[in-house]
Amino acid sequence: MKFKIRKILVSDVKSEYIETINDSYTKKFIKFAKQGKKTKSKNDLVNYIKRLPTNELLYVFILNKKHLGNFKFSIIKKKIYIGFLVFNKYQGKGLLKKIFPQIIKLFSKNFPNYKRLYLGVSSKNIRAISLYRKIGFRFNRYSSKTMSLKIR
């Protein structure tokens, strides 16, 4: 199963993306979904994409021409963090496990001098923690909110 990964385009903002970002479960864990007004519009997402900070790279993953979700690399205090958003319709199908090797290749290409990838996770997000452990992430010592993965 070969996914296509590319940087996000404004044209990628469609109904499944908007529905997922406005989902009550998503709002608990996605920073953009929590910020500002309660319900995000297509225009809010388009503006978010247009104004991405220079320390963030936002990608889509596609299978059979179908946009299934996004992931983002963020450079924060000399560390690379990753965040994921799988559209509601495709959650629980093991997509991130399948695409993760491609994401790691992209990470290695974009950040050749970095040997560790980080992510923030809420201790309440049991589904995500389970997934992250399956793909190799471990909680950092002295933190219940940050996990990391050694790349090389």
PDB file of N, CA, C and O in Angstrom, residues 65-127:
ATOM      1  N   LYS A  65      -6.113   8.603  -4.664  1.00  0.00           N
ATOM      2  CA  LYS A  65      -6.606   9.957  -4.916  1.00  0.00           C
ATOM      3  C   LYS A  65      -7.546  10.486  -3.834  1.00  0.00           C
ATOM      4  O   LYS A  65      -8.225  11.478  -4.029  1.00  0.00           O
ATOM      5  N   LYS A  66      -7.593   9.818  -2.682  1.00  0.00           N
ATOM      6  CA  LYS A  66      -8.475  10.216  -1.583  1.00  0.00           C
ATOM      7  C   LYS A  66      -7.640  10.775  -0.435  1.00  0.00           C
ATOM      8  O   LYS A  66      -6.769  10.078   0.094  1.00  0.00           O
ATOM      9  N   HIS A  67      -7.887  12.019  -0.065  1.00  0.00           N
ATOM     10  CA  HIS A  67      -7.207  12.679   1.052  1.00  0.00           C
ATOM     11  C   HIS A  67      -7.747  12.075   2.345  1.00  0.00           C
ATOM     12  O   HIS A  67      -8.924  12.199   2.657  1.00  0.00           O
ATOM     13  N   LEU A  68      -6.869  11.398   3.112  1.00  0.00           N
ATOM     14  CA  LEU A  68      -7.290  10.676   4.313  1.00  0.00           C
ATOM     15  C   LEU A  68      -6.955  11.406   5.607  1.00  0.00           C
ATOM     16  O   LEU A  68      -7.534  11.115   6.650  1.00  0.00           O
ATOM     17  N   GLY A  69      -5.997  12.318   5.535  1.00  0.00           N
ATOM     18  CA  GLY A  69      -5.599  13.043   6.739  1.00  0.00           C
ATOM     19  C   GLY A  69      -4.339  13.845   6.500  1.00  0.00           C
ATOM     20  O   GLY A  69      -3.857  13.956   5.376  1.00  0.00           O
ATOM     21  N   ASN A  70      -3.839  14.411   7.590  1.00  0.00           N
ATOM     22  CA  ASN A  70      -2.686  15.290   7.542  1.00  0.00           C
ATOM     23  C   ASN A  70      -1.693  14.916   8.635  1.00  0.00           C
ATOM     24  O   ASN A  70      -2.059  14.276   9.621  1.00  0.00           O
ATOM     25  N   PHE A  71      -0.476  15.385   8.469  1.00  0.00           N
ATOM     26  CA  PHE A  71       0.479  15.384   9.568  1.00  0.00           C
ATOM     27  C   PHE A  71       1.343  16.617   9.427  1.00  0.00           C
ATOM     28  O   PHE A  71       1.455  17.208   8.353  1.00  0.00           O
ATOM     29  N   LYS A  72       1.913  17.022  10.545  1.00  0.00           N
ATOM     30  CA  LYS A  72       2.666  18.270  10.574  1.00  0.00           C
ATOM     31  C   LYS A  72       3.956  18.080  11.360  1.00  0.00           C
ATOM     32  O   LYS A  72       3.955  17.476  12.426  1.00  0.00           O
ATOM     33  N   PHE A  73       5.048  18.583  10.799  1.00  0.00           N
ATOM     34  CA  PHE A  73       6.308  18.689  11.516  1.00  0.00           C
ATOM     35  C   PHE A  73       6.411  20.119  12.026  1.00  0.00           C
ATOM     36  O   PHE A  73       6.192  21.066  11.269  1.00  0.00           O
ATOM     37  N   SER A  74       6.757  20.271  13.290  1.00  0.00           N
ATOM     38  CA  SER A  74       6.965  21.589  13.883  1.00  0.00           C
ATOM     39  C   SER A  74       8.323  21.605  14.567  1.00  0.00           C
ATOM     40  O   SER A  74       8.660  20.672  15.304  1.00  0.00           O
ATOM     41  N   ILE A  75       9.075  22.654  14.315  1.00  0.00           N
ATOM     42  CA  ILE A  75      10.364  22.827  14.987  1.00  0.00           C
ATOM     43  C   ILE A  75      10.110  23.716  16.201  1.00  0.00           C
ATOM     44  O   ILE A  75       9.713  24.873  16.056  1.00  0.00           O
ATOM     45  N   ILE A  76      10.321  23.138  17.386  1.00  0.00           N
ATOM     46  CA  ILE A  76      10.077  23.858  18.631  1.00  0.00           C
ATOM     47  C   ILE A  76      11.289  23.656  19.540  1.00  0.00           C
ATOM     48  O   ILE A  76      11.597  22.519  19.924  1.00  0.00           O
ATOM     49  N   LYS A  77      11.961  24.752  19.858  1.00  0.00           N
ATOM     50  CA  LYS A  77      13.134  24.708  20.745  1.00  0.00           C
ATOM     51  C   LYS A  77      14.143  23.641  20.304  1.00  0.00           C
ATOM     52  O   LYS A  77      14.560  22.786  21.084  1.00  0.00           O
ATOM     53  N   LYS A  78      14.498  23.672  19.037  1.00  0.00           N
ATOM     54  CA  LYS A  78      15.510  22.779  18.454  1.00  0.00           C
ATOM     55  C   LYS A  78      15.126  21.303  18.492  1.00  0.00           C
ATOM     56  O   LYS A  78      15.970  20.419  18.424  1.00  0.00           O
ATOM     57  N   LYS A  79      13.835  21.031  18.591  1.00  0.00           N
ATOM     58  CA  LYS A  79      13.321  19.662  18.519  1.00  0.00           C
ATOM     59  C   LYS A  79      12.262  19.626  17.420  1.00  0.00           C
ATOM     60  O   LYS A  79      11.582  20.616  17.174  1.00  0.00           O
ATOM     61  N   ILE A  80      12.110  18.463  16.787  1.00  0.00           N
ATOM     62  CA  ILE A  80      11.095  18.286  15.757  1.00  0.00           C
ATOM     63  C   ILE A  80       9.935  17.509  16.367  1.00  0.00           C
ATOM     64  O   ILE A  80      10.114  16.392  16.859  1.00  0.00           O
ATOM     65  N   TYR A  81       8.758  18.107  16.309  1.00  0.00           N
ATOM     66  CA  TYR A  81       7.532  17.477  16.799  1.00  0.00           C
ATOM     67  C   TYR A  81       6.667  17.101  15.605  1.00  0.00           C
ATOM     68  O   TYR A  81       6.714  17.763  14.568  1.00  0.00           O
ATOM     69  N   ILE A  82       5.899  16.058  15.776  1.00  0.00           N
ATOM     70  CA  ILE A  82       4.950  15.652  14.745  1.00  0.00           C
ATOM     71  C   ILE A  82       3.556  15.613  15.357  1.00  0.00           C
ATOM     72  O   ILE A  82       3.386  15.319  16.534  1.00  0.00           O
ATOM     73  N   GLY A  83       2.582  15.960  14.536  1.00  0.00           N
ATOM     74  CA  GLY A  83       1.182  15.861  14.936  1.00  0.00           C
ATOM     75  C   GLY A  83       0.403  15.233  13.793  1.00  0.00           C
ATOM     76  O   GLY A  83       0.761  15.404  12.623  1.00  0.00           O
ATOM     77  N   PHE A  84      -0.649  14.497  14.128  1.00  0.00           N
ATOM     78  CA  PHE A  84      -1.424  13.771  13.128  1.00  0.00           C
ATOM     79  C   PHE A  84      -2.892  14.161  13.196  1.00  0.00           C
ATOM     80  O   PHE A  84      -3.417  14.435  14.278  1.00  0.00           O
ATOM     81  N   LEU A  85      -3.550  14.128  12.057  1.00  0.00           N
ATOM     82  CA  LEU A  85      -5.002  14.267  11.981  1.00  0.00           C
ATOM     83  C   LEU A  85      -5.494  13.296  10.908  1.00  0.00           C
ATOM     84  O   LEU A  85      -5.244  13.499   9.722  1.00  0.00           O
ATOM     85  N   VAL A  86      -6.134  12.233  11.343  1.00  0.00           N
ATOM     86  CA  VAL A  86      -6.753  11.288  10.409  1.00  0.00           C
ATOM     87  C   VAL A  86      -8.237  11.628  10.394  1.00  0.00           C
ATOM     88  O   VAL A  86      -8.859  11.749  11.448  1.00  0.00           O
ATOM     89  N   PHE A  87      -8.782  11.792   9.212  1.00  0.00           N
ATOM     90  CA  PHE A  87     -10.192  12.164   9.115  1.00  0.00           C
ATOM     91  C   PHE A  87     -11.061  11.091   9.754  1.00  0.00           C
ATOM     92  O   PHE A  87     -10.749   9.891   9.685  1.00  0.00           O
ATOM     93  N   ASN A  88     -12.138  11.525  10.384  1.00  0.00           N
ATOM     94  CA  ASN A  88     -13.004  10.636  11.175  1.00  0.00           C
ATOM     95  C   ASN A  88     -13.327   9.329  10.465  1.00  0.00           C
ATOM     96  O   ASN A  88     -13.253   8.258  11.052  1.00  0.00           O
ATOM     97  N   LYS A  89     -13.692   9.431   9.220  1.00  0.00           N
ATOM     98  CA  LYS A  89     -14.123   8.281   8.426  1.00  0.00           C
ATOM     99  C   LYS A  89     -13.046   7.187   8.331  1.00  0.00           C
ATOM    100  O   LYS A  89     -13.358   6.024   8.131  1.00  0.00           O
ATOM    101  N   TYR A  90     -11.774   7.575   8.500  1.00  0.00           N
ATOM    102  CA  TYR A  90     -10.665   6.646   8.293  1.00  0.00           C
ATOM    103  C   TYR A  90      -9.946   6.266   9.590  1.00  0.00           C
ATOM    104  O   TYR A  90      -8.978   5.513   9.555  1.00  0.00           O
ATOM    105  N   GLN A  91     -10.425   6.774  10.715  1.00  0.00           N
ATOM    106  CA  GLN A  91      -9.786   6.452  11.991  1.00  0.00           C
ATOM    107  C   GLN A  91     -10.030   4.993  12.359  1.00  0.00           C
ATOM    108  O   GLN A  91     -11.042   4.409  12.005  1.00  0.00           O
ATOM    109  N   GLY A  92      -9.076   4.414  13.062  1.00  0.00           N
ATOM    110  CA  GLY A  92      -9.208   3.042  13.537  1.00  0.00           C
ATOM    111  C   GLY A  92      -8.960   1.981  12.479  1.00  0.00           C
ATOM    112  O   GLY A  92      -9.237   0.810  12.692  1.00  0.00           O
ATOM    113  N   LYS A  93      -8.409   2.372  11.340  1.00  0.00           N
ATOM    114  CA  LYS A  93      -8.159   1.431  10.247  1.00  0.00           C
ATOM    115  C   LYS A  93      -6.666   1.127  10.071  1.00  0.00           C
ATOM    116  O   LYS A  93      -6.268   0.493   9.107  1.00  0.00           O
ATOM    117  N   GLY A  94      -5.847   1.600  10.984  1.00  0.00           N
ATOM    118  CA  GLY A  94      -4.416   1.314  10.923  1.00  0.00           C
ATOM    119  C   GLY A  94      -3.645   2.109   9.885  1.00  0.00           C
ATOM    120  O   GLY A  94      -2.539   1.725   9.512  1.00  0.00           O
ATOM    121  N   LEU A  95      -4.206   3.214   9.419  1.00  0.00           N
ATOM    122  CA  LEU A  95      -3.542   3.984   8.363  1.00  0.00           C
ATOM    123  C   LEU A  95      -2.192   4.543   8.801  1.00  0.00           C
ATOM    124  O   LEU A  95      -1.220   4.478   8.042  1.00  0.00           O
ATOM    125  N   LEU A  96      -2.132   5.104  10.000  1.00  0.00           N
ATOM    126  CA  LEU A  96      -0.859   5.696  10.427  1.00  0.00           C
ATOM    127  C   LEU A  96       0.239   4.645  10.562  1.00  0.00           C
ATOM    128  O   LEU A  96       1.400   4.921  10.236  1.00  0.00           O
ATOM    129  N   LYS A  97      -0.121   3.457  11.011  1.00  0.00           N
ATOM    130  CA  LYS A  97       0.884   2.391  11.083  1.00  0.00           C
ATOM    131  C   LYS A  97       1.421   2.074   9.689  1.00  0.00           C
ATOM    132  O   LYS A  97       2.610   1.836   9.507  1.00  0.00           O
ATOM    133  N   LYS A  98       0.527   2.093   8.709  1.00  0.00           N
ATOM    134  CA  LYS A  98       0.937   1.750   7.339  1.00  0.00           C
ATOM    135  C   LYS A  98       1.758   2.858   6.682  1.00  0.00           C
ATOM    136  O   LYS A  98       2.685   2.576   5.931  1.00  0.00           O
ATOM    137  N   ILE A  99       1.411   4.095   6.951  1.00  0.00           N
ATOM    138  CA  ILE A  99       2.101   5.212   6.294  1.00  0.00           C
ATOM    139  C   ILE A  99       3.348   5.660   7.048  1.00  0.00           C
ATOM    140  O   ILE A  99       4.207   6.332   6.490  1.00  0.00           O
ATOM    141  N   PHE A 100       3.489   5.245   8.291  1.00  0.00           N
ATOM    142  CA  PHE A 100       4.565   5.768   9.124  1.00  0.00           C
ATOM    143  C   PHE A 100       5.964   5.571   8.545  1.00  0.00           C
ATOM    144  O   PHE A 100       6.795   6.486   8.629  1.00  0.00           O
ATOM    145  N   PRO A 101       6.290   4.437   7.923  1.00  0.00           N
ATOM    146  CA  PRO A 101       7.626   4.318   7.315  1.00  0.00           C
ATOM    147  C   PRO A 101       7.908   5.424   6.274  1.00  0.00           C
ATOM    148  O   PRO A 101       9.030   5.931   6.202  1.00  0.00           O
ATOM    149  N   GLN A 102       6.908   5.805   5.508  1.00  0.00           N
ATOM    150  CA  GLN A 102       7.082   6.886   4.542  1.00  0.00           C
ATOM    151  C   GLN A 102       7.287   8.228   5.254  1.00  0.00           C
ATOM    152  O   GLN A 102       8.071   9.061   4.798  1.00  0.00           O
ATOM    153  N   ILE A 103       6.588   8.425   6.358  1.00  0.00           N
ATOM    154  CA  ILE A 103       6.742   9.661   7.125  1.00  0.00           C
ATOM    155  C   ILE A 103       8.160   9.749   7.683  1.00  0.00           C
ATOM    156  O   ILE A 103       8.788  10.807   7.648  1.00  0.00           O
ATOM    157  N   ILE A 104       8.682   8.635   8.155  1.00  0.00           N
ATOM    158  CA  ILE A 104      10.048   8.621   8.701  1.00  0.00           C
ATOM    159  C   ILE A 104      11.069   8.936   7.602  1.00  0.00           C
ATOM    160  O   ILE A 104      12.043   9.664   7.834  1.00  0.00           O
ATOM    161  N   LYS A 105      10.856   8.424   6.408  1.00  0.00           N
ATOM    162  CA  LYS A 105      11.755   8.749   5.287  1.00  0.00           C
ATOM    163  C   LYS A 105      11.732  10.254   4.996  1.00  0.00           C
ATOM    164  O   LYS A 105      12.775  10.871   4.755  1.00  0.00           O
ATOM    165  N   LEU A 106      10.545  10.836   5.023  1.00  0.00           N
ATOM    166  CA  LEU A 106      10.407  12.273   4.786  1.00  0.00           C
ATOM    167  C   LEU A 106      11.086  13.071   5.900  1.00  0.00           C
ATOM    168  O   LEU A 106      11.777  14.060   5.642  1.00  0.00           O
ATOM    169  N   PHE A 107      10.907  12.621   7.132  1.00  0.00           N
ATOM    170  CA  PHE A 107      11.570  13.262   8.277  1.00  0.00           C
ATOM    171  C   PHE A 107      13.090  13.236   8.076  1.00  0.00           C
ATOM    172  O   PHE A 107      13.766  14.257   8.223  1.00  0.00           O
ATOM    173  N   SER A 108      13.621  12.083   7.739  1.00  0.00           N
ATOM    174  CA  SER A 108      15.070  11.932   7.563  1.00  0.00           C
ATOM    175  C   SER A 108      15.592  12.804   6.430  1.00  0.00           C
ATOM    176  O   SER A 108      16.688  13.362   6.515  1.00  0.00           O
ATOM    177  N   LYS A 109      14.807  12.932   5.379  1.00  0.00           N
ATOM    178  CA  LYS A 109      15.194  13.771   4.237  1.00  0.00           C
ATOM    179  C   LYS A 109      15.181  15.257   4.616  1.00  0.00           C
ATOM    180  O   LYS A 109      16.093  15.997   4.287  1.00  0.00           O
ATOM    181  N   ASN A 110      14.113  15.688   5.295  1.00  0.00           N
ATOM    182  CA  ASN A 110      13.968  17.110   5.642  1.00  0.00           C
ATOM    183  C   ASN A 110      14.837  17.540   6.819  1.00  0.00           C
ATOM    184  O   ASN A 110      15.206  18.705   6.919  1.00  0.00           O
ATOM    185  N   PHE A 111      15.113  16.611   7.718  1.00  0.00           N
ATOM    186  CA  PHE A 111      15.848  16.949   8.943  1.00  0.00           C
ATOM    187  C   PHE A 111      16.988  15.945   9.174  1.00  0.00           C
ATOM    188  O   PHE A 111      16.979  15.196  10.140  1.00  0.00           O
ATOM    189  N   PRO A 112      17.974  15.929   8.280  1.00  0.00           N
ATOM    190  CA  PRO A 112      19.017  14.899   8.350  1.00  0.00           C
ATOM    191  C   PRO A 112      19.871  14.954   9.618  1.00  0.00           C
ATOM    192  O   PRO A 112      20.483  13.959   9.983  1.00  0.00           O
ATOM    193  N   ASN A 113      19.911  16.077  10.282  1.00  0.00           N
ATOM    194  CA  ASN A 113      20.748  16.210  11.482  1.00  0.00           C
ATOM    195  C   ASN A 113      20.009  15.873  12.766  1.00  0.00           C
ATOM    196  O   ASN A 113      20.588  15.947  13.843  1.00  0.00           O
ATOM    197  N   TYR A 114      18.738  15.523  12.662  1.00  0.00           N
ATOM    198  CA  TYR A 114      17.946  15.201  13.847  1.00  0.00           C
ATOM    199  C   TYR A 114      17.804  13.691  13.972  1.00  0.00           C
ATOM    200  O   TYR A 114      17.556  12.999  12.994  1.00  0.00           O
ATOM    201  N   LYS A 115      17.946  13.210  15.186  1.00  0.00           N
ATOM    202  CA  LYS A 115      17.907  11.770  15.426  1.00  0.00           C
ATOM    203  C   LYS A 115      16.716  11.339  16.275  1.00  0.00           C
ATOM    204  O   LYS A 115      16.574  10.174  16.598  1.00  0.00           O
ATOM    205  N   ARG A 116      15.864  12.303  16.638  1.00  0.00           N
ATOM    206  CA  ARG A 116      14.727  11.983  17.489  1.00  0.00           C
ATOM    207  C   ARG A 116      13.525  12.811  17.041  1.00  0.00           C
ATOM    208  O   ARG A 116      13.661  13.961  16.688  1.00  0.00           O
ATOM    209  N   LEU A 117      12.375  12.164  17.062  1.00  0.00           N
ATOM    210  CA  LEU A 117      11.109  12.801  16.704  1.00  0.00           C
ATOM    211  C   LEU A 117      10.219  12.798  17.944  1.00  0.00           C
ATOM    212  O   LEU A 117      10.128  11.778  18.633  1.00  0.00           O
ATOM    213  N   TYR A 118       9.584  13.913  18.220  1.00  0.00           N
ATOM    214  CA  TYR A 118       8.765  14.076  19.416  1.00  0.00           C
ATOM    215  C   TYR A 118       7.305  14.283  19.046  1.00  0.00           C
ATOM    216  O   TYR A 118       6.978  14.710  17.939  1.00  0.00           O
ATOM    217  N   LEU A 119       6.455  13.997  20.002  1.00  0.00           N
ATOM    218  CA  LEU A 119       5.050  14.372  19.858  1.00  0.00           C
ATOM    219  C   LEU A 119       4.463  14.630  21.228  1.00  0.00           C
ATOM    220  O   LEU A 119       4.896  14.067  22.228  1.00  0.00           O
ATOM    221  N   GLY A 120       3.499  15.519  21.253  1.00  0.00           N
ATOM    222  CA  GLY A 120       2.764  15.802  22.481  1.00  0.00           C
ATOM    223  C   GLY A 120       1.483  15.002  22.448  1.00  0.00           C
ATOM    224  O   GLY A 120       0.852  14.863  21.397  1.00  0.00           O
ATOM    225  N   VAL A 121       1.094  14.484  23.599  1.00  0.00           N
ATOM    226  CA  VAL A 121      -0.124  13.673  23.659  1.00  0.00           C
ATOM    227  C   VAL A 121      -0.786  13.867  25.015  1.00  0.00           C
ATOM    228  O   VAL A 121      -0.109  13.941  26.036  1.00  0.00           O
ATOM    229  N   SER A 122      -2.081  13.953  25.009  1.00  0.00           N
ATOM    230  CA  SER A 122      -2.839  14.034  26.253  1.00  0.00           C
ATOM    231  C   SER A 122      -2.936  12.642  26.868  1.00  0.00           C
ATOM    232  O   SER A 122      -3.188  11.663  26.164  1.00  0.00           O
ATOM    233  N   SER A 123      -2.765  12.574  28.174  1.00  0.00           N
ATOM    234  CA  SER A 123      -2.877  11.278  28.856  1.00  0.00           C
ATOM    235  C   SER A 123      -4.289  10.715  28.736  1.00  0.00           C
ATOM    236  O   SER A 123      -4.512   9.528  28.937  1.00  0.00           O
ATOM    237  N   LYS A 124      -5.245  11.552  28.364  1.00  0.00           N
ATOM    238  CA  LYS A 124      -6.636  11.114  28.181  1.00  0.00           C
ATOM    239  C   LYS A 124      -6.877  10.500  26.802  1.00  0.00           C
ATOM    240  O   LYS A 124      -7.901   9.879  26.574  1.00  0.00           O
ATOM    241  N   ASN A 125      -5.940  10.693  25.889  1.00  0.00           N
ATOM    242  CA  ASN A 125      -6.106  10.200  24.525  1.00  0.00           C
ATOM    243  C   ASN A 125      -5.532   8.781  24.422  1.00  0.00           C
ATOM    244  O   ASN A 125      -4.496   8.538  23.805  1.00  0.00           O
ATOM    245  N   ILE A 126      -6.241   7.855  25.015  1.00  0.00           N
ATOM    246  CA  ILE A 126      -5.795   6.464  25.117  1.00  0.00           C
ATOM    247  C   ILE A 126      -5.580   5.836  23.740  1.00  0.00           C
ATOM    248  O   ILE A 126      -4.608   5.113  23.518  1.00  0.00           O
ATOM    249  N   ARG A 127      -6.482   6.112  22.804  1.00  0.00           N
ATOM    250  CA  ARG A 127      -6.343   5.545  21.449  1.00  0.00           C
ATOM    251  C   ARG A 127      -5.027   5.978  20.806  1.00  0.00           C
ATOM    252  O   ARG A 127      -4.313   5.172  20.215  1.00  0.00           O
TER     253      ARG A 127
END
